[in-house]
Short mmCIF file of C-alpha atoms in Angstrom, two decimals:
data_model
loop_
_atom_site.label_atom_id
_atom_site.label_comp_id
_atom_site.label_asym_id
_atom_site.label_seq_id
_atom_site.Cartn_x
_atom_site.Cartn_y
_atom_site.Cartn_z
CA GLN A 397 92.31 100.32 77.44
CA ASN A 398 93.26 103.77 77.53
CA ILE A 399 90.59 104.79 79.69
CA GLU A 400 91.39 102.11 82.00
CA THR A 401 95.17 103.41 81.92
CA VAL A 402 94.69 106.99 82.45
CA THR A 403 91.83 106.32 85.21
CA LYS A 404 94.53 104.01 86.89
CA PHE A 405 96.96 106.84 86.63
CA PHE A 406 94.85 109.15 88.54
CA SER A 407 93.78 106.52 91.21
CA THR A 408 97.26 106.43 92.66
CA PRO A 409 98.08 107.87 96.09
CA LEU A 410 100.50 110.33 94.49
CA ALA A 411 97.69 111.40 92.01
CA HIS A 412 95.12 111.85 94.79
CA ARG A 413 97.82 113.97 96.56
CA ALA A 414 98.40 116.20 93.53
CA MET A 415 94.41 116.75 93.56
CA LYS A 416 94.19 117.60 97.31
CA MET A 417 97.08 119.99 96.81
CA GLU A 418 95.53 121.89 93.69
CA HIS A 419 91.77 121.27 95.40
CA VAL A 420 90.77 119.30 92.54
CA ASP A 421 87.73 116.72 93.21
CA PRO A 422 88.77 113.30 92.19
CA ALA A 423 85.29 112.60 91.12
CA GLN A 424 85.65 115.39 88.61
CA VAL A 425 88.92 113.91 86.96
CA LYS A 426 87.37 110.41 86.67
CA ASN A 427 83.94 111.69 85.31
CA ALA A 428 85.93 113.86 82.70
CA ILE A 429 88.29 110.59 81.44
CA PRO A 430 85.65 108.97 79.36
CA THR A 431 84.74 112.53 77.60
CA LEU A 432 88.19 112.92 76.29
CA SER A 433 88.58 111.55 72.33
CA ASN A 434 89.99 108.43 71.37
CA SER A 435 93.25 110.26 70.40
CA GLU A 436 93.63 112.39 73.58
CA LEU A 437 93.02 109.24 75.63
CA ALA A 438 95.94 107.52 73.72
CA ASN A 439 98.17 110.19 74.20
CA LEU A 440 97.32 110.48 77.83
CA SER A 441 97.61 107.00 78.04
CA SER A 442 101.13 106.97 76.78
CA ARG A 443 102.25 110.00 78.91
CA ALA A 444 100.85 108.20 81.99
CA ASN A 445 102.69 104.96 81.21
CA GLN A 446 106.17 106.72 80.36
CA ALA A 447 105.69 108.74 83.66
CA ASN A 448 105.20 105.63 85.81
CA GLN A 449 108.31 104.02 84.18
CA GLN A 450 110.28 106.92 84.73
CA PHE A 451 109.23 107.22 88.27
CA SER A 452 109.36 103.68 88.99
CA ALA A 453 113.13 103.75 87.43
CA GLY A 454 114.16 106.56 89.71
CA VAL A 455 114.55 109.16 86.77
CA LEU A 456 111.81 111.39 87.99
CA SER A 457 111.76 112.32 91.86
CA THR A 458 108.31 112.62 93.65
CA SER A 459 108.15 116.27 93.41
CA GLN A 460 108.52 115.96 89.66
CA MET A 461 105.94 113.28 89.12
CA LEU A 462 103.62 115.46 91.34
CA LEU A 463 104.04 118.35 88.95
CA LEU A 464 103.40 116.21 85.85
CA ILE A 465 100.39 114.76 87.79
CA ILE A 466 99.28 118.33 88.16
CA VAL A 467 99.88 119.37 84.22
CA LEU A 468 98.05 116.09 83.16
CA LEU A 469 95.20 117.12 85.37
CA VAL A 470 94.94 120.51 83.80
CA VAL A 471 95.16 118.85 80.55
CA VAL A 472 92.02 116.51 81.28
CA LEU A 473 90.00 119.11 82.94
CA LEU A 474 90.41 121.82 80.37
CA VAL A 475 89.72 119.25 77.25
CA ALA A 476 87.11 117.90 78.86
CA VAL A 477 85.54 121.27 79.44
CA HIS A 478 85.88 122.07 75.56
#
């Protein structure tokens, strides 16, 4: 479930826009997600759900959401490397 939530979060058009801005290959992110531990996935899944809810409610602007996606991308890629 957590893998699915995180994968879905990074599959949105806005997430792909953030990846393109930062020159990150979406396939690299998709491949990195399953390498995360259960606790890391649970944490990211929770943050992704919270971000989506806040964005949908208008609490986060598009630029704030892009920044949040970029931060979570960095986390995924750094954790997957270690």
